[in-house]
Amino acid sequence: MGTLYLTATHVIFVENGSETRKETWVLHSQISSIEKQATTATGCPLLIRCKNFQVIQLVIPQERDCHDVYISLIRLARPVKYEELYCFSFNPKLDKEEREQGWKLVDLNEEYNRMGIPNNYWQISDVNRDYGVCDSYPTEVYVPKSATAHIIVGSSKFRSRRRFPALSYYCKDNNASICRSSQPLSGFSARCLEDEQMLQAIRKANPGSDFIYVVDTRPKLNAMANRAAGKGYENEDNYSNIKFQFIGIENIHVMRNSLQKMLEVCELKSPSMSDFLWGLENSGWLKHIKAIMDAGIFIAKAVAEEGVSVLVHCSDGWDRTAQVCSVASLLLDPYYRTMKGFMVLIEKDWVSFGHKFNHRYGNLDGDPKEISPVIDQFIECVWQLMEQFPCAFEFNERFLIHIQHHIYSCQFGNFLCNSQKERRELKIQERTYSLWAHLWKNRADYMNPLYRSDHSQTQGTLRSQMAPCNFLYKFWSGMYNRFEKGLHPRQSVTDYLMAVKEETQQLEEELEVLGERLANLQKSQLNDNKDKSKQQEQSKQLRLSTSNNSLANTPQEYSNDLKSFPSRSPSQGDEEDSALILTQDNLKSSDPDLSANSDQESGVEDLSCRSPSGGGCLPSEDSGKDSDEAVFLAV
Amino acid sequence: MLAVPGIDLLFSSVPQSAEFRLVPVWLLTLANSSGTITLRCKDLKVLQLEIPGMEECLNIASSIEALSSVDSVMMMYPFFYRPQSLKLEEGWHLFPLQQYFQQIASQVSLEGRDPAMLRSSQPLTGPNRKRCREDEMLLGTVLEEGERGFIIDTRSAQAAKQARMTGGGTEPKSSYPQWRRLHRGRPLQESFIKLVDACNDTAINMDRWLNRLESCRWLSHVKAALSTACLAAQCMDREEANVLVHGAEGTDTTLLVTALAQGLLEREWIKAGHPFHLRCARSAYSHARLKQEAPLFLLFLDCVWQLSRQFPFSLEFGERLLLTLFDDAYASAYGTFLCNNEKERCLCKVKENTHSLWAWLNQPGERKKYLNPLYLPNALVIWPSVEPQSIQLWQGLFFRWIRSSQYLDEAWAEIQRLVEGNEPPVKDSAGNRLSQSLSDPTAQPENGR
């Protein structure tokens, strides 16, 4: 029982009755589908599926009201203009300078400098300065020194969407590089001298190697079919010194269906082990994840072990290519496994190279066939690696989950639009805030306690095992069932270790201070003793807080037939949310887990400043635009 | 160089080297073709030995064959194994059965109202629906006037019905009015063998892998065992009802469920060797061959592993103890898991002539290796999730010899380092905890309750 509010930005459900006010906040941009179900005796059920894998069922007593809510939500969940998105109204109370500072946190020129570029072999090219050559590429592109503007432009004309080969990653130890492009317009026999010269230039930029790999990430059949449309793949006979390789990653449509199937399995009510495993297999999801990983591993090996440069492409070079390049970079360079480096990686391989965030994640109402969980798959690849290499990443699972959340939330401007060009036209940086600054501010929550910069796992290339290690790939319940808290380990090792680490550090610092004091006040022993006892007290407190077992000891339902759907809805998780997280207050400020009234920056605070009446923290009917219609309902 | 002494198979790749690699002899099958001996060990390791010369190869194979299938219990390794740090008869009385039962008994009689868990075999009702006054009265004494009890039958309703034809069966409602019967359970078949096959099959792709994992049904058994145990625990904890658990013989699934449910209610029981453990292992394995036996003890260990994954702070021991128990249950230098029952063990003088595994594990140096650095005592009941999403394949066991666990071991070491780095200020409490359980293990059960 409770009250449902629809505001300009959120669906808010406030539960009545309980002593502690329980609120569920859902951003409109997170809504993936709304389904009206058959009316029952208690009312009309409305099923809302979210892009962050939350599923909410509302039962509305009156059919009429239900329909109104349904119609309103459909409109609210499908904005048609960028200006309707949350990031344009979201105000985290930062001043202009702080906002600009936030956008400067990730600087790609700095990143290429870090790689050691420009150098003797690579340079920055301004050939695309007004997006004149390729409108989905960034203005600043890194190319081999020997590739003249003529070669670049010529090559771009021979590539799908004019996405010519450009540098993604450079390994300064052995000069091997990873470049990316779209497919060549080769059809059955077409050639392009400039494109051939372009690939030569890439090879020459790595003097230690006499060939390059060209990796087509598509299944061979798909690539061959493309030839009929005048596209296709490189003919080894036409390009000197290339080794051509297919890696069969399926296209966005297959991936969309695969996720759909897997989510259906996640939604099953009390599935048997067989139902689950069979459904998981049938969805093909883990097979696809493994295909992406294998491609990344292949490229990382070529670069690190063979010292050979690689050119990667798929069809347009903005989905599979982005996945594979970023997985390979992550394996190759420990920097990308740090928090800051990971932000840089996403900014480099996804944002700047024109991954179509708007189309893929359905930020604006568009063609549903364009939607596909491309970056979700990359994020899962990272998680799978974290499971295999627990000490290798500076960040934890929560970091990945929050990034996934914000790719869909449209709360920050980073992932808006389909290209850098569109973002500049919209003046995103002047009108919205950067997610990276927000995450960086709360970085304490995202730390992996097992990470140590001097640990062997944080050095050099990660050597993940390739086939036949199927068993390494596991279902990620922390992501796809993340709102069903009952399914997860009920005790968080990460949080506990973080607390232990923090405490150790504190104690060490204290010890140091005390040591100094001891030296100074050797005569007055009394004083010193007092401090020591204080120190002990503190450590006792920690023990207490971590051994709070209320979470672990929450009973479950074990007789299958008793479990009905609503009992598995996220609201169940809320109660359990209260314990065990040690730095709860800190966490909440950054936790996009909207099921637990935790999203302060997107929540009450913001609404109160939008509400003209000012005082109340609840949204009210007169909050502005048409779409702001608020519906008050007893549910 | 290959040496085949009585007990262990020693193998050294470099002749004259002082280092010998110890290889377990507990072989299951031997396949020899053109000078290659394949050893499939009970701990799931697979070894291939290339032997030059057909005749030599056959000789070695037959030696191994003979040595690995010793018939007499008395000829087995535990009767010869004499580690220096242990004295015979040590450890055998660490956890006397009587004491455990006394405790249970006192609980039942003194505290009366507290729920008790009982176990038995099936009643011999048979096709004619026989009754037994004494049995009815015995069960009646457990319950007071108006109290309810649950009977958890670890067989499916179908299997129980079939059992009636052979003289077994279930408790009819009319004769046992205060008891409610619940059926749980599935036949445990060749899951284990199929799973090990699938794990060792390096040629399968991702699709086939999940398919194989599903079709061997091992995880289904894990899920079923966990949920049944939870159900029993729930009946006791929430409903405060008494629970009688039985299967067909009262030895296999029954033990699994009671042991697990106990584990759920009180996790300290395993403190290096609860008698439950012993009994469970005895029934599940003895020295019988895999084909005749169901790996129930392994299933139990797997369930405990699932618990340790879901409740990383709540078990005092780590994965390593579970692996050690698994290895020792199959083939051990200790007498703990020998024979099928107490009677047999008396006949073989197991206690007099072999060492106890618990004594070995309880040595301070050994003990430390098996402890969970994250352990925080939690006196309450833990309720695991039994949804398929929460149940994982135990890679540490099934892939022990297939994948490298280097990175995971490093993580474990790192956890240990972090926690121990934090230890000095709280050393006292932790130290107390440890020394308490070490010096006075028999006092333990009282602490737990």
PDB file of N, CA and C in Angstrom, chain B residues 206-249:
ATOM      1  N   MET B 206      31.219 -23.046 -25.352  1.00  0.00           N
ATOM      2  CA  MET B 206      30.389 -22.452 -24.302  1.00  0.00           C
ATOM      3  C   MET B 206      28.973 -23.040 -24.271  1.00  0.00           C
ATOM      4  N   ASP B 207      28.382 -23.188 -25.434  1.00  0.00           N
ATOM      5  CA  ASP B 207      27.022 -23.706 -25.498  1.00  0.00           C
ATOM      6  C   ASP B 207      26.935 -25.080 -24.866  1.00  0.00           C
ATOM      7  N   ARG B 208      27.829 -25.931 -25.331  1.00  0.00           N
ATOM      8  CA  ARG B 208      27.797 -27.311 -24.867  1.00  0.00           C
ATOM      9  C   ARG B 208      28.096 -27.365 -23.367  1.00  0.00           C
ATOM     10  N   TRP B 209      28.940 -26.486 -22.922  1.00  0.00           N
ATOM     11  CA  TRP B 209      29.338 -26.509 -21.511  1.00  0.00           C
ATOM     12  C   TRP B 209      28.138 -26.341 -20.592  1.00  0.00           C
ATOM     13  N   LEU B 210      27.344 -25.307 -20.837  1.00  0.00           N
ATOM     14  CA  LEU B 210      26.186 -25.099 -19.961  1.00  0.00           C
ATOM     15  C   LEU B 210      25.210 -26.256 -20.076  1.00  0.00           C
ATOM     16  N   ASN B 211      25.111 -26.767 -21.295  1.00  0.00           N
ATOM     17  CA  ASN B 211      24.253 -27.908 -21.538  1.00  0.00           C
ATOM     18  C   ASN B 211      24.698 -29.109 -20.692  1.00  0.00           C
ATOM     19  N   ARG B 212      25.986 -29.382 -20.743  1.00  0.00           N
ATOM     20  CA  ARG B 212      26.531 -30.511 -19.982  1.00  0.00           C
ATOM     21  C   ARG B 212      26.344 -30.275 -18.483  1.00  0.00           C
ATOM     22  N   LEU B 213      26.597 -29.047 -18.068  1.00  0.00           N
ATOM     23  CA  LEU B 213      26.468 -28.710 -16.650  1.00  0.00           C
ATOM     24  C   LEU B 213      25.040 -28.966 -16.195  1.00  0.00           C
ATOM     25  N   GLU B 214      24.100 -28.603 -17.063  1.00  0.00           N
ATOM     26  CA  GLU B 214      22.698 -28.789 -16.722  1.00  0.00           C
ATOM     27  C   GLU B 214      22.372 -30.282 -16.687  1.00  0.00           C
ATOM     28  N   SER B 215      22.826 -31.004 -17.703  1.00  0.00           N
ATOM     29  CA  SER B 215      22.371 -32.387 -17.838  1.00  0.00           C
ATOM     30  C   SER B 215      22.979 -33.299 -16.779  1.00  0.00           C
ATOM     31  N   CYS B 216      24.097 -32.895 -16.191  1.00  0.00           N
ATOM     32  CA  CYS B 216      24.628 -33.769 -15.147  1.00  0.00           C
ATOM     33  C   CYS B 216      23.905 -33.544 -13.820  1.00  0.00           C
ATOM     34  N   ARG B 217      23.174 -32.449 -13.721  1.00  0.00           N
ATOM     35  CA  ARG B 217      22.254 -32.200 -12.603  1.00  0.00           C
ATOM     36  C   ARG B 217      22.921 -32.092 -11.238  1.00  0.00           C
ATOM     37  N   TRP B 218      24.202 -31.978 -11.219  1.00  0.00           N
ATOM     38  CA  TRP B 218      24.876 -31.874  -9.922  1.00  0.00           C
ATOM     39  C   TRP B 218      24.374 -30.663  -9.141  1.00  0.00           C
ATOM     40  N   LEU B 219      24.311 -29.520  -9.825  1.00  0.00           N
ATOM     41  CA  LEU B 219      23.882 -28.306  -9.124  1.00  0.00           C
ATOM     42  C   LEU B 219      22.432 -28.421  -8.658  1.00  0.00           C
ATOM     43  N   SER B 220      21.638 -29.203  -9.385  1.00  0.00           N
ATOM     44  CA  SER B 220      20.266 -29.421  -8.930  1.00  0.00           C
ATOM     45  C   SER B 220      20.266 -30.145  -7.598  1.00  0.00           C
ATOM     46  N   HIS B 221      21.175 -31.107  -7.483  1.00  0.00           N
ATOM     47  CA  HIS B 221      21.269 -31.831  -6.221  1.00  0.00           C
ATOM     48  C   HIS B 221      21.725 -30.904  -5.093  1.00  0.00           C
ATOM     49  N   VAL B 222      22.655 -30.034  -5.415  1.00  0.00           N
ATOM     50  CA  VAL B 222      23.126 -29.087  -4.408  1.00  0.00           C
ATOM     51  C   VAL B 222      21.967 -28.217  -3.947  1.00  0.00           C
ATOM     52  N   LYS B 223      21.225 -27.712  -4.918  1.00  0.00           N
ATOM     53  CA  LYS B 223      20.094 -26.847  -4.596  1.00  0.00           C
ATOM     54  C   LYS B 223      19.057 -27.590  -3.765  1.00  0.00           C
ATOM     55  N   ALA B 224      18.770 -28.830  -4.186  1.00  0.00           N
ATOM     56  CA  ALA B 224      17.756 -29.609  -3.474  1.00  0.00           C
ATOM     57  C   ALA B 224      18.207 -29.897  -2.039  1.00  0.00           C
ATOM     58  N   ALA B 225      19.468 -30.267  -1.894  1.00  0.00           N
ATOM     59  CA  ALA B 225      19.970 -30.581  -0.555  1.00  0.00           C
ATOM     60  C   ALA B 225      19.925 -29.352   0.328  1.00  0.00           C
ATOM     61  N   LEU B 226      20.332 -28.227  -0.237  1.00  0.00           N
ATOM     62  CA  LEU B 226      20.332 -26.983   0.545  1.00  0.00           C
ATOM     63  C   LEU B 226      18.911 -26.605   0.945  1.00  0.00           C
ATOM     64  N   SER B 227      17.986 -26.672  -0.009  1.00  0.00           N
ATOM     65  CA  SER B 227      16.653 -26.200   0.358  1.00  0.00           C
ATOM     66  C   SER B 227      15.986 -27.147   1.339  1.00  0.00           C
ATOM     67  N   THR B 228      16.256 -28.442   1.213  1.00  0.00           N
ATOM     68  CA  THR B 228      15.671 -29.361   2.191  1.00  0.00           C
ATOM     69  C   THR B 228      16.236 -29.093   3.586  1.00  0.00           C
ATOM     70  N   ALA B 229      17.541 -28.882   3.622  1.00  0.00           N
ATOM     71  CA  ALA B 229      18.158 -28.580   4.916  1.00  0.00           C
ATOM     72  C   ALA B 229      17.578 -27.299   5.491  1.00  0.00           C
ATOM     73  N   CYS B 230      17.386 -26.327   4.614  1.00  0.00           N
ATOM     74  CA  CYS B 230      16.818 -25.057   5.072  1.00  0.00           C
ATOM     75  C   CYS B 230      15.409 -25.263   5.595  1.00  0.00           C
ATOM     76  N   LEU B 231      14.679 -26.102   4.883  1.00  0.00           N
ATOM     77  CA  LEU B 231      13.315 -26.362   5.298  1.00  0.00           C
ATOM     78  C   LEU B 231      13.293 -26.969   6.702  1.00  0.00           C
ATOM     79  N   ALA B 232      14.175 -27.937   6.896  1.00  0.00           N
ATOM     80  CA  ALA B 232      14.253 -28.567   8.213  1.00  0.00           C
ATOM     81  C   ALA B 232      14.635 -27.532   9.266  1.00  0.00           C
ATOM     82  N   ALA B 233      15.612 -26.722   8.924  1.00  0.00           N
ATOM     83  CA  ALA B 233      16.053 -25.701   9.867  1.00  0.00           C
ATOM     84  C   ALA B 233      14.934 -24.721  10.148  1.00  0.00           C
ATOM     85  N   GLN B 234      14.185 -24.417   9.087  1.00  0.00           N
ATOM     86  CA  GLN B 234      13.101 -23.462   9.244  1.00  0.00           C
ATOM     87  C   GLN B 234      12.004 -24.014  10.149  1.00  0.00           C
ATOM     88  N   CYS B 235      11.696 -25.274   9.917  1.00  0.00           N
ATOM     89  CA  CYS B 235      10.683 -25.898  10.767  1.00  0.00           C
ATOM     90  C   CYS B 235      11.089 -25.784  12.234  1.00  0.00           C
ATOM     91  N   MET B 236      12.371 -25.973  12.474  1.00  0.00           N
ATOM     92  CA  MET B 236      12.833 -25.939  13.854  1.00  0.00           C
ATOM     93  C   MET B 236      12.902 -24.529  14.389  1.00  0.00           C
ATOM     94  N   ASP B 237      13.421 -23.643  13.575  1.00  0.00           N
ATOM     95  CA  ASP B 237      13.678 -22.310  14.078  1.00  0.00           C
ATOM     96  C   ASP B 237      12.423 -21.463  14.133  1.00  0.00           C
ATOM     97  N   ARG B 238      11.638 -21.524  13.086  1.00  0.00           N
ATOM     98  CA  ARG B 238      10.499 -20.632  13.010  1.00  0.00           C
ATOM     99  C   ARG B 238       9.284 -21.219  13.677  1.00  0.00           C
ATOM    100  N   GLU B 239       9.024 -22.487  13.365  1.00  0.00           N
ATOM    101  CA  GLU B 239       7.812 -23.103  13.870  1.00  0.00           C
ATOM    102  C   GLU B 239       8.055 -23.721  15.232  1.00  0.00           C
ATOM    103  N   GLU B 240       9.315 -23.766  15.607  1.00  0.00           N
ATOM    104  CA  GLU B 240       9.684 -24.407  16.855  1.00  0.00           C
ATOM    105  C   GLU B 240       9.105 -25.811  16.936  1.00  0.00           C
ATOM    106  N   ALA B 241       9.066 -26.466  15.817  1.00  0.00           N
ATOM    107  CA  ALA B 241       8.506 -27.810  15.788  1.00  0.00           C
ATOM    108  C   ALA B 241       9.643 -28.816  15.789  1.00  0.00           C
ATOM    109  N   ASN B 242       9.347 -30.019  16.213  1.00  0.00           N
ATOM    110  CA  ASN B 242      10.346 -31.069  16.144  1.00  0.00           C
ATOM    111  C   ASN B 242      10.384 -31.620  14.739  1.00  0.00           C
ATOM    112  N   VAL B 243      11.519 -32.117  14.352  1.00  0.00           N
ATOM    113  CA  VAL B 243      11.665 -32.611  12.997  1.00  0.00           C
ATOM    114  C   VAL B 243      12.246 -34.017  13.033  1.00  0.00           C
ATOM    115  N   LEU B 244      11.612 -34.903  12.311  1.00  0.00           N
ATOM    116  CA  LEU B 244      12.183 -36.240  12.130  1.00  0.00           C
ATOM    117  C   LEU B 244      12.572 -36.358  10.664  1.00  0.00           C
ATOM    118  N   VAL B 245      13.826 -36.616  10.409  1.00  0.00           N
ATOM    119  CA  VAL B 245      14.271 -36.731   9.029  1.00  0.00           C
ATOM    120  C   VAL B 245      14.574 -38.192   8.747  1.00  0.00           C
ATOM    121  N   HIS B 246      14.028 -38.726   7.675  1.00  0.00           N
ATOM    122  CA  HIS B 246      14.457 -40.064   7.294  1.00  0.00           C
ATOM    123  C   HIS B 246      14.415 -40.260   5.788  1.00  0.00           C
ATOM    124  N   GLY B 247      15.264 -41.108   5.306  1.00  0.00           N
ATOM    125  CA  GLY B 247      15.233 -41.517   3.906  1.00  0.00           C
ATOM    126  C   GLY B 247      14.911 -42.988   3.896  1.00  0.00           C
ATOM    127  N   ALA B 248      15.512 -43.721   2.996  1.00  0.00           N
ATOM    128  CA  ALA B 248      15.206 -45.138   2.944  1.00  0.00           C
ATOM    129  C   ALA B 248      15.962 -45.892   4.035  1.00  0.00           C
ATOM    130  N   GLU B 249      17.251 -45.662   4.110  1.00  0.00           N
ATOM    131  CA  GLU B 249      18.070 -46.398   5.063  1.00  0.00           C
ATOM    132  C   GLU B 249      18.510 -45.527   6.236  1.00  0.00           C
TER     133      GLU B 249
END
